PDB file of C-alpha atoms in Angstrom:
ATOM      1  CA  UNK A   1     -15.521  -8.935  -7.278  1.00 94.00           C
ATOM      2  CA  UNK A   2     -18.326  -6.278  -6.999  1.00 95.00           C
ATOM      3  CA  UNK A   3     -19.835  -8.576  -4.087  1.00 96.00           C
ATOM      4  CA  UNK A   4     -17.252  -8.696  -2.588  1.00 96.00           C
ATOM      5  CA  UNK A   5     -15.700  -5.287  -2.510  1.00 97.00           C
ATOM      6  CA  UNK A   6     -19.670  -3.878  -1.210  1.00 97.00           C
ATOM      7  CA  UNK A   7     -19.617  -7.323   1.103  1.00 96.00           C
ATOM      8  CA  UNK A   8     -16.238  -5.558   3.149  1.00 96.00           C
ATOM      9  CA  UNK A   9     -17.173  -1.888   2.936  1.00 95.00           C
ATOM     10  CA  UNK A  10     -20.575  -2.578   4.306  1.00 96.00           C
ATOM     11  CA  UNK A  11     -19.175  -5.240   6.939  1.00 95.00           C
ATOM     12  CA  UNK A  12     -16.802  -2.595   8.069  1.00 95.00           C
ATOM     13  CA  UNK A  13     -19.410   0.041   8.270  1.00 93.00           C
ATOM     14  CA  UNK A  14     -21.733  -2.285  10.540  1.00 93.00           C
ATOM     15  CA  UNK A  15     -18.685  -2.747  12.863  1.00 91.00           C
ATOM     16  CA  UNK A  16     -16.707   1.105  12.962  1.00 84.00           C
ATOM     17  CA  UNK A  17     -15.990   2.648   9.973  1.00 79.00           C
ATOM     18  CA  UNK A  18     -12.539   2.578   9.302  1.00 79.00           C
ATOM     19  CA  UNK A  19      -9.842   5.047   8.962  1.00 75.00           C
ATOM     20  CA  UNK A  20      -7.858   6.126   5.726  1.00 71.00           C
ATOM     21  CA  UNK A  21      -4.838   3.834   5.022  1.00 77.00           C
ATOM     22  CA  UNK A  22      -1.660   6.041   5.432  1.00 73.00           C
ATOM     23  CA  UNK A  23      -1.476   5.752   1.241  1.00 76.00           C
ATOM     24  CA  UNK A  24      -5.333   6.687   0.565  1.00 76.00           C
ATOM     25  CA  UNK A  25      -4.564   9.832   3.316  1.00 74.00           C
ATOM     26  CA  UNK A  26      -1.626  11.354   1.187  1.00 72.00           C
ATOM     27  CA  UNK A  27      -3.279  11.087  -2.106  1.00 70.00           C
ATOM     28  CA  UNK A  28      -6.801  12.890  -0.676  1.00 72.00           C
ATOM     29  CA  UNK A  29      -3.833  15.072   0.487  1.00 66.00           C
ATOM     30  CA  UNK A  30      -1.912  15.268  -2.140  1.00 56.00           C
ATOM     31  CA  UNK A  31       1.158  16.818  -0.309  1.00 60.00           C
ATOM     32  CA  UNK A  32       3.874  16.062  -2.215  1.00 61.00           C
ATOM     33  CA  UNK A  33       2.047  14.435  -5.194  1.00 85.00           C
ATOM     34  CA  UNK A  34       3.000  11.527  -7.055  1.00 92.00           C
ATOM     35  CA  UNK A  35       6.438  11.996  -5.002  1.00 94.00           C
ATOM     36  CA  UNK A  36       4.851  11.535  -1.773  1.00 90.00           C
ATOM     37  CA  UNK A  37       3.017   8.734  -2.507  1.00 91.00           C
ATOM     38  CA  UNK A  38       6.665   7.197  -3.685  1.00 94.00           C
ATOM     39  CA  UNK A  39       8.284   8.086  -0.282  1.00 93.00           C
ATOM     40  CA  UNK A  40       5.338   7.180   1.905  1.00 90.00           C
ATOM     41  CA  UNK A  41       4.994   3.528   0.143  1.00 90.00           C
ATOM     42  CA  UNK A  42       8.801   3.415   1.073  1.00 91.00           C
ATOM     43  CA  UNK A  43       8.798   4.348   4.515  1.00 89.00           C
ATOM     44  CA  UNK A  44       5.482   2.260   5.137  1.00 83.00           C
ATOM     45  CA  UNK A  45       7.240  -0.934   4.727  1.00 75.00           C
ATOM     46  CA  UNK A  46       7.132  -3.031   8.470  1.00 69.00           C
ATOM     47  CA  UNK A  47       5.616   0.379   9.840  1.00 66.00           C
ATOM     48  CA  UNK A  48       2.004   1.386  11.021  1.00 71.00           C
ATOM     49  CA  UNK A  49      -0.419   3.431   9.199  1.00 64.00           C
ATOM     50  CA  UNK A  50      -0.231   6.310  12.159  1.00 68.00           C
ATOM     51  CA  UNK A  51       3.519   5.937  11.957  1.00 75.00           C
ATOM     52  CA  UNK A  52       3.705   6.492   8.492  1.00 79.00           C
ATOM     53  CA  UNK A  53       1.215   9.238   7.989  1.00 81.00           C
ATOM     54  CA  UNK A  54       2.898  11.315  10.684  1.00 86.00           C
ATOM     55  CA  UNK A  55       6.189  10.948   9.537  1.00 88.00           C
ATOM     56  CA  UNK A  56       5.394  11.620   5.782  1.00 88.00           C
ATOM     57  CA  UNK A  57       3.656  14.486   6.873  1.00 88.00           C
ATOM     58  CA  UNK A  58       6.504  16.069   8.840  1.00 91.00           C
ATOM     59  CA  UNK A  59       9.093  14.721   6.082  1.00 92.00           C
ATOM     60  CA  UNK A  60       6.856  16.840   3.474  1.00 91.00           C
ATOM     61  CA  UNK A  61       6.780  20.006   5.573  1.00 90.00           C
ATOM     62  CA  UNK A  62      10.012  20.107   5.085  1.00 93.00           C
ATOM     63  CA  UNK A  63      11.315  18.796   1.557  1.00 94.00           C
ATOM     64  CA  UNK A  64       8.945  19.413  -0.735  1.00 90.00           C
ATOM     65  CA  UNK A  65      10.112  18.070  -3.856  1.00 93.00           C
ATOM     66  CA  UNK A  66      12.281  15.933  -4.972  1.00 95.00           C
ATOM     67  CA  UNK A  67      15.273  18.721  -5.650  1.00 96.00           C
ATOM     68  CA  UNK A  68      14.940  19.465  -1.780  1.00 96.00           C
ATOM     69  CA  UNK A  69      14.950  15.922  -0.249  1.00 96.00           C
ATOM     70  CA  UNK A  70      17.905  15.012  -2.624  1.00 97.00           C
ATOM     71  CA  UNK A  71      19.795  17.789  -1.052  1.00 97.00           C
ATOM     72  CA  UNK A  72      18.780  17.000   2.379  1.00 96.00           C
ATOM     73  CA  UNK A  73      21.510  15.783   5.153  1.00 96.00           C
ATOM     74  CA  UNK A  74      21.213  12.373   6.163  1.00 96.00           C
ATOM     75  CA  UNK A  75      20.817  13.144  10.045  1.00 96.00           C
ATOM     76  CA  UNK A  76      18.321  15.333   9.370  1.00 96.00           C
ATOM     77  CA  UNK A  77      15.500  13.198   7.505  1.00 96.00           C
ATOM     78  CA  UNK A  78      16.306  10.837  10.351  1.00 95.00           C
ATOM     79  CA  UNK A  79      15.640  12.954  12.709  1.00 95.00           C
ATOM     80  CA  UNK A  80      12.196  13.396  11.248  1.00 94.00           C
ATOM     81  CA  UNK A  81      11.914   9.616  10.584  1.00 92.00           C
ATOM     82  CA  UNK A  82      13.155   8.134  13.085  1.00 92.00           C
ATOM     83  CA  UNK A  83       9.607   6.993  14.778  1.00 89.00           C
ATOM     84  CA  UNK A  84       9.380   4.413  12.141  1.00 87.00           C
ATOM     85  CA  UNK A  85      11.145   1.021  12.033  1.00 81.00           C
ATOM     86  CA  UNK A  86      14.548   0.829  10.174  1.00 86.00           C
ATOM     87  CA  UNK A  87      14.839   4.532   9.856  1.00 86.00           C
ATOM     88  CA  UNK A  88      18.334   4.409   9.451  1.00 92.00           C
ATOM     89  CA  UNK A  89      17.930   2.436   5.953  1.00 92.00           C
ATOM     90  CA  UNK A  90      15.248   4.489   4.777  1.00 93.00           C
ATOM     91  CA  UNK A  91      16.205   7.451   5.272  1.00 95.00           C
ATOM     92  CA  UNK A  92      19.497   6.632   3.280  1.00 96.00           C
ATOM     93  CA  UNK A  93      16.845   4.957   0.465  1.00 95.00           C
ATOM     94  CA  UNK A  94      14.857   7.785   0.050  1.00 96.00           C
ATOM     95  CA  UNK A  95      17.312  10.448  -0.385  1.00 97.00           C
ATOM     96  CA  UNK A  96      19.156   8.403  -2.879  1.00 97.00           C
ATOM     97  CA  UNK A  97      15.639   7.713  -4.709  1.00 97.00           C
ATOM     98  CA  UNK A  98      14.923  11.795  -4.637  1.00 97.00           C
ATOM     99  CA  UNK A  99      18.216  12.385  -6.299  1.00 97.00           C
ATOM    100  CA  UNK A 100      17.694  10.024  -8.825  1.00 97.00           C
ATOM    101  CA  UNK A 101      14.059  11.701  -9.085  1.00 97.00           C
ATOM    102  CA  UNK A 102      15.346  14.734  -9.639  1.00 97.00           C
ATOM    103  CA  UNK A 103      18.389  14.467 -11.889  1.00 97.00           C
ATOM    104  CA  UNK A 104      17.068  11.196 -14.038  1.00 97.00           C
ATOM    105  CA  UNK A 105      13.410  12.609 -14.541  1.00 97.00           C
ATOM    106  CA  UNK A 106      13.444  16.214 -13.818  1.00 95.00           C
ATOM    107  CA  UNK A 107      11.849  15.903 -10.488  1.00 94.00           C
ATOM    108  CA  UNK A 108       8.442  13.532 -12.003  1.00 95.00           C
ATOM    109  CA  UNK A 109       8.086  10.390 -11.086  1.00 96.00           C
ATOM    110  CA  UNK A 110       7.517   7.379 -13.613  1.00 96.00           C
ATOM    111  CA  UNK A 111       3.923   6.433 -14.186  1.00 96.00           C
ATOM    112  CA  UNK A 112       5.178   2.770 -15.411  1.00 95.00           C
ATOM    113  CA  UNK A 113       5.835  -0.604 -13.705  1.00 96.00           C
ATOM    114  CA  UNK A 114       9.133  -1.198 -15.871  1.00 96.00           C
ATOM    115  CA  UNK A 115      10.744   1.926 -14.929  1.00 97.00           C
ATOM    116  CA  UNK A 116       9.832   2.270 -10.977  1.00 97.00           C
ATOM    117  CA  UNK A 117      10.561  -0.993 -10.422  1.00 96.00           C
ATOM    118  CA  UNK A 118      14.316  -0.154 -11.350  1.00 96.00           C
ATOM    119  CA  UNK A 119      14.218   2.339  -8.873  1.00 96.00           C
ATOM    120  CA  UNK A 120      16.969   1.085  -5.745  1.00 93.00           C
ATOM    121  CA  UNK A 121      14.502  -0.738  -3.406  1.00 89.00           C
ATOM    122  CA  UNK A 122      11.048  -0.571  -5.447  1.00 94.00           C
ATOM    123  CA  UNK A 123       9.778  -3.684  -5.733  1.00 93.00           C
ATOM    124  CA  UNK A 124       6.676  -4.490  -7.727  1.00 94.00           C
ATOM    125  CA  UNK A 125       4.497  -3.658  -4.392  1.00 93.00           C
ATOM    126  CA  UNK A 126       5.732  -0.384  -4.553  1.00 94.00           C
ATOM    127  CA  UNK A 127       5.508   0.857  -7.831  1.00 96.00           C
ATOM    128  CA  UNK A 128       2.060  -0.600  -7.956  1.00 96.00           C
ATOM    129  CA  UNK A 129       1.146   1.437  -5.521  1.00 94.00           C
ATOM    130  CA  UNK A 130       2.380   4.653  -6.810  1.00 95.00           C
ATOM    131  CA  UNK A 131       0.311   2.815 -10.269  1.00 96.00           C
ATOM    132  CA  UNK A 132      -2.754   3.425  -8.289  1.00 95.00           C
ATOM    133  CA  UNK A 133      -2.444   6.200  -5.632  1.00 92.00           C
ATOM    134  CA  UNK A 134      -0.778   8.642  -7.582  1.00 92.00           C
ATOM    135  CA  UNK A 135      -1.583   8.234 -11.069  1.00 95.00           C
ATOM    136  CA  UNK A 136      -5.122   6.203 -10.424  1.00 94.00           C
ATOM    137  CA  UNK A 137      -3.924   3.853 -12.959  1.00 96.00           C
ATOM    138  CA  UNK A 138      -4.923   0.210 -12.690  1.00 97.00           C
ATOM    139  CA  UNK A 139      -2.562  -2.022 -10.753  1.00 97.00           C
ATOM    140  CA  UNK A 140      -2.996  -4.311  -8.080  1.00 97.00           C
ATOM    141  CA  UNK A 141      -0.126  -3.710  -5.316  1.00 96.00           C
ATOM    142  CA  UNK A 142      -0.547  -7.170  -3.127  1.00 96.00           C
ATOM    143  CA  UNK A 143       0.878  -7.072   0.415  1.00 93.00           C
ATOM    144  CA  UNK A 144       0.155  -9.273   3.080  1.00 92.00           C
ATOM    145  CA  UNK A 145      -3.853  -8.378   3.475  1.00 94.00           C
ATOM    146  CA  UNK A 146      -4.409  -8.703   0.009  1.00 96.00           C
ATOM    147  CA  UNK A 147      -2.834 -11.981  -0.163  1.00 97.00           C
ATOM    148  CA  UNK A 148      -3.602 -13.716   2.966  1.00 97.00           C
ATOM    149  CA  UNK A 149      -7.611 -12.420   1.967  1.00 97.00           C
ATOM    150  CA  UNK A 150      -7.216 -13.172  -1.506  1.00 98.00           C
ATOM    151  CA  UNK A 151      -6.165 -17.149  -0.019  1.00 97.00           C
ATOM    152  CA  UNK A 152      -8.464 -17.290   2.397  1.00 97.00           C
ATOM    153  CA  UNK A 153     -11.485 -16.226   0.075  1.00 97.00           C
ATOM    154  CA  UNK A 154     -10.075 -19.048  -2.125  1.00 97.00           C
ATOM    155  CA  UNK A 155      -9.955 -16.413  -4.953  1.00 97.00           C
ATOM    156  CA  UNK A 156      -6.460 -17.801  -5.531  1.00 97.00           C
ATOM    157  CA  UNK A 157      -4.514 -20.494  -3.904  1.00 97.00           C
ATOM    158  CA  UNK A 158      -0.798 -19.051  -3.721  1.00 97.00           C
ATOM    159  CA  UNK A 159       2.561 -18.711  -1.301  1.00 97.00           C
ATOM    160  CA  UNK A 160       3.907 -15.381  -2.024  1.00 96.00           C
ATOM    161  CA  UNK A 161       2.571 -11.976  -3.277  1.00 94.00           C
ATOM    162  CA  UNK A 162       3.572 -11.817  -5.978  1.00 94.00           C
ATOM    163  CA  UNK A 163       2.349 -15.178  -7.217  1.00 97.00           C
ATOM    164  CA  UNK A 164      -1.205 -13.569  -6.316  1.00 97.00           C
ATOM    165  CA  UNK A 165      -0.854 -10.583  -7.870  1.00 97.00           C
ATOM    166  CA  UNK A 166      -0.044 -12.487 -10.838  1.00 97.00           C
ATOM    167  CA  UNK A 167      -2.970 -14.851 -10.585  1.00 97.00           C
ATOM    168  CA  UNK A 168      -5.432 -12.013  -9.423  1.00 98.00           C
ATOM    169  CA  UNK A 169      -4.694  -9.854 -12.244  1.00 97.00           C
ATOM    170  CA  UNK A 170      -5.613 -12.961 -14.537  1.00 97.00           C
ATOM    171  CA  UNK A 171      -8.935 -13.759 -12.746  1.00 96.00           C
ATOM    172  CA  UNK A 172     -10.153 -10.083 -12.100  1.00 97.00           C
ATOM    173  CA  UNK A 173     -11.719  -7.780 -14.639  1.00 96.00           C
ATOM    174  CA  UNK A 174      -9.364  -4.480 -14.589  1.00 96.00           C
ATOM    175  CA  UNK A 175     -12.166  -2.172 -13.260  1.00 96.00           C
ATOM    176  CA  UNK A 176     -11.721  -3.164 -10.184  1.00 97.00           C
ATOM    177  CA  UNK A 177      -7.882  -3.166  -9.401  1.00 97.00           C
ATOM    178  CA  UNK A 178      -7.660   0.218  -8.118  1.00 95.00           C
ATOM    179  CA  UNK A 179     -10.264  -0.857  -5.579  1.00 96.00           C
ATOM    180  CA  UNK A 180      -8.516  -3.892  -4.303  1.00 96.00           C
ATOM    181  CA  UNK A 181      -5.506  -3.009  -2.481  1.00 95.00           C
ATOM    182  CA  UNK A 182      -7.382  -0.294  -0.375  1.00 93.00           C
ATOM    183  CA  UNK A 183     -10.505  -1.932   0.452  1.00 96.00           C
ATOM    184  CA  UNK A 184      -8.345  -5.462   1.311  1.00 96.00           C
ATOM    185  CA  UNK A 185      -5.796  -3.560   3.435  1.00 94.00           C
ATOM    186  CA  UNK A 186      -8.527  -1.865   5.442  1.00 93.00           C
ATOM    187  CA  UNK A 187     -10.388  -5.071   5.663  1.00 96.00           C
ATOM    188  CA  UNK A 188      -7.162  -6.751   6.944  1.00 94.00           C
ATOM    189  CA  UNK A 189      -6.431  -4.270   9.451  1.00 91.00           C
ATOM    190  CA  UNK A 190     -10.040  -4.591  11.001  1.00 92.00           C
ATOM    191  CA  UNK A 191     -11.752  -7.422   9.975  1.00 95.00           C
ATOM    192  CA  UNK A 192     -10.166 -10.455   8.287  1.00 96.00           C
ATOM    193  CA  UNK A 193      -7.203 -10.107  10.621  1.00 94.00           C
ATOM    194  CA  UNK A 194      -4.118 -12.144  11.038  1.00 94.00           C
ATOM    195  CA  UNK A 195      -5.079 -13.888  13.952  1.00 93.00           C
ATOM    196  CA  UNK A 196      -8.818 -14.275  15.005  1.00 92.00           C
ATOM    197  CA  UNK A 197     -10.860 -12.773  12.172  1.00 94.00           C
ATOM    198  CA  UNK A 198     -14.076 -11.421  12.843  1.00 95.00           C
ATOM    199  CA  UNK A 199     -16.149 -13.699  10.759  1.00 95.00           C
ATOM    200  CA  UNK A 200     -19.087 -13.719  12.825  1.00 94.00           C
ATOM    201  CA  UNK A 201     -19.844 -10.099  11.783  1.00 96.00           C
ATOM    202  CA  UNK A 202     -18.519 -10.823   7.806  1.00 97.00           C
ATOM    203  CA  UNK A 203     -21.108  -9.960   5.163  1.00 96.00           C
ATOM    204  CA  UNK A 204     -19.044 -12.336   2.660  1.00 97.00           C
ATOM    205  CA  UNK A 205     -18.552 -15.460   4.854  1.00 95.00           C
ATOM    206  CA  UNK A 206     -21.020 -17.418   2.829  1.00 94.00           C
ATOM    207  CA  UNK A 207     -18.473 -16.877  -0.181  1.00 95.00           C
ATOM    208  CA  UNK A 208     -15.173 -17.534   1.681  1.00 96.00           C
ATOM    209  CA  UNK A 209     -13.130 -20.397   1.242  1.00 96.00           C
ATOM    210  CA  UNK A 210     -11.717 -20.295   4.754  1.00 95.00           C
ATOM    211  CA  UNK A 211     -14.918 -19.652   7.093  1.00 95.00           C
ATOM    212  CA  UNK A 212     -16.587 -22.790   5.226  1.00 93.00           C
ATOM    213  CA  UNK A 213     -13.778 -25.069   6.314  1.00 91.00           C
ATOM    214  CA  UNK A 214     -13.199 -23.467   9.497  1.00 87.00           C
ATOM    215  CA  UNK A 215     -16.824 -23.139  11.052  1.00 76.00           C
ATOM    216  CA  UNK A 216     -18.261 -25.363  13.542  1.00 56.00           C
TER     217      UNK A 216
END
């Protein structure tokens, strides 16, 4: 896994280095804290990094705890959300998550799977990803880089998320989980993309499952 962590950074550094993902911006930020990194994973979902880095920014400047965003009016925070998709369910999501935030746990939120994940629309994504941004506690959140990567590399061979997450956490020593999601998402977004990845410039194509039975 050290390979091929180095293998992507250095690949992505030959090509453009890349910038932040919206999630590695607000905790160098740390704007809101652990709480920001809760809302922005949230609001993320089916949105751009840009999008969501903006938003969570202006969102913050605003609310800046949990006691304020529970007590915020709904046309408000979508007003402030509103460039991202679905901002009509979020914004109702996160003000019902800040009020639990605040009145269940005193304004701190959970640094465990088991209670996040109860949490009204936290999935295991999510609360992995507040695992590792905010609390730099080992976790592997898998969205669709990590697992469309993780297939194509052939380190697992899997149909949903969280059947990789699952198998990855098995396979990988835990040193490296906080690495994973980052790296793999920024590798997604520029290299190893959906549709046309740039192998021809990968520095881990002699390791990957997919450019051996796809090159001519």
């Amino acid at each position: 896994m050290k390979k091929i962590l180095l293998g992507m950074t250095n690949t992505m550094n030959s090509v453009k280095p890349p910038r932040m993902t919206a999630l590695r911006e607000l905790h160098e930020a740390e704007t809101g804290g652990p709480f920001s990194i809760l809302i922005g994973t949230i609001l993320s979902a089916r949105t751009k990094d840009e999008s969501t880095t903006k938003v969570v920014k202006a969102l913050f400047s605003k609310y800046k705890n949990a006691k304020e965003l529970a007590n915020a009016k709904l046309k408000d925070v979508e007003k402030i959300i509103r460039p991202i998709g679905f901002y009509h369910v979020k914004s109702k999501r996160i003000i019902e998550v800040a009020k639990i935030i605040h009145s269940q746990f005193k304004g701190i939120v959970p640094d465990d799977l088991e209670t996040l994940v109860k949490l009204p629309g936290v999935g295991r994504k999510t609360a992995n990803c507040v695992l590792v941004y905010a609390y730099e506690k080992p976790a592997i959140p898998v969205d669709i880089h990590v697992h469309r990567i993780s297939n194509r590399l052939g380190l697992v061979d899997t149909k949903t998320p969280e059947e990789t997450e699952q198998e990855l956490m098995k396979k990988i020593p835990k040193k490296f989980w906080i690495d994973i999601n980052d790296t793999f998402v920024m590798y997604g977004q520029n290299i190893c993309k959906p549709i046309s990845p740039m192998c021809d410039v990968c520095k881990i194509k002699n390791i990957c499952k997919f450019y051996k039975l796809n090159k001519t």
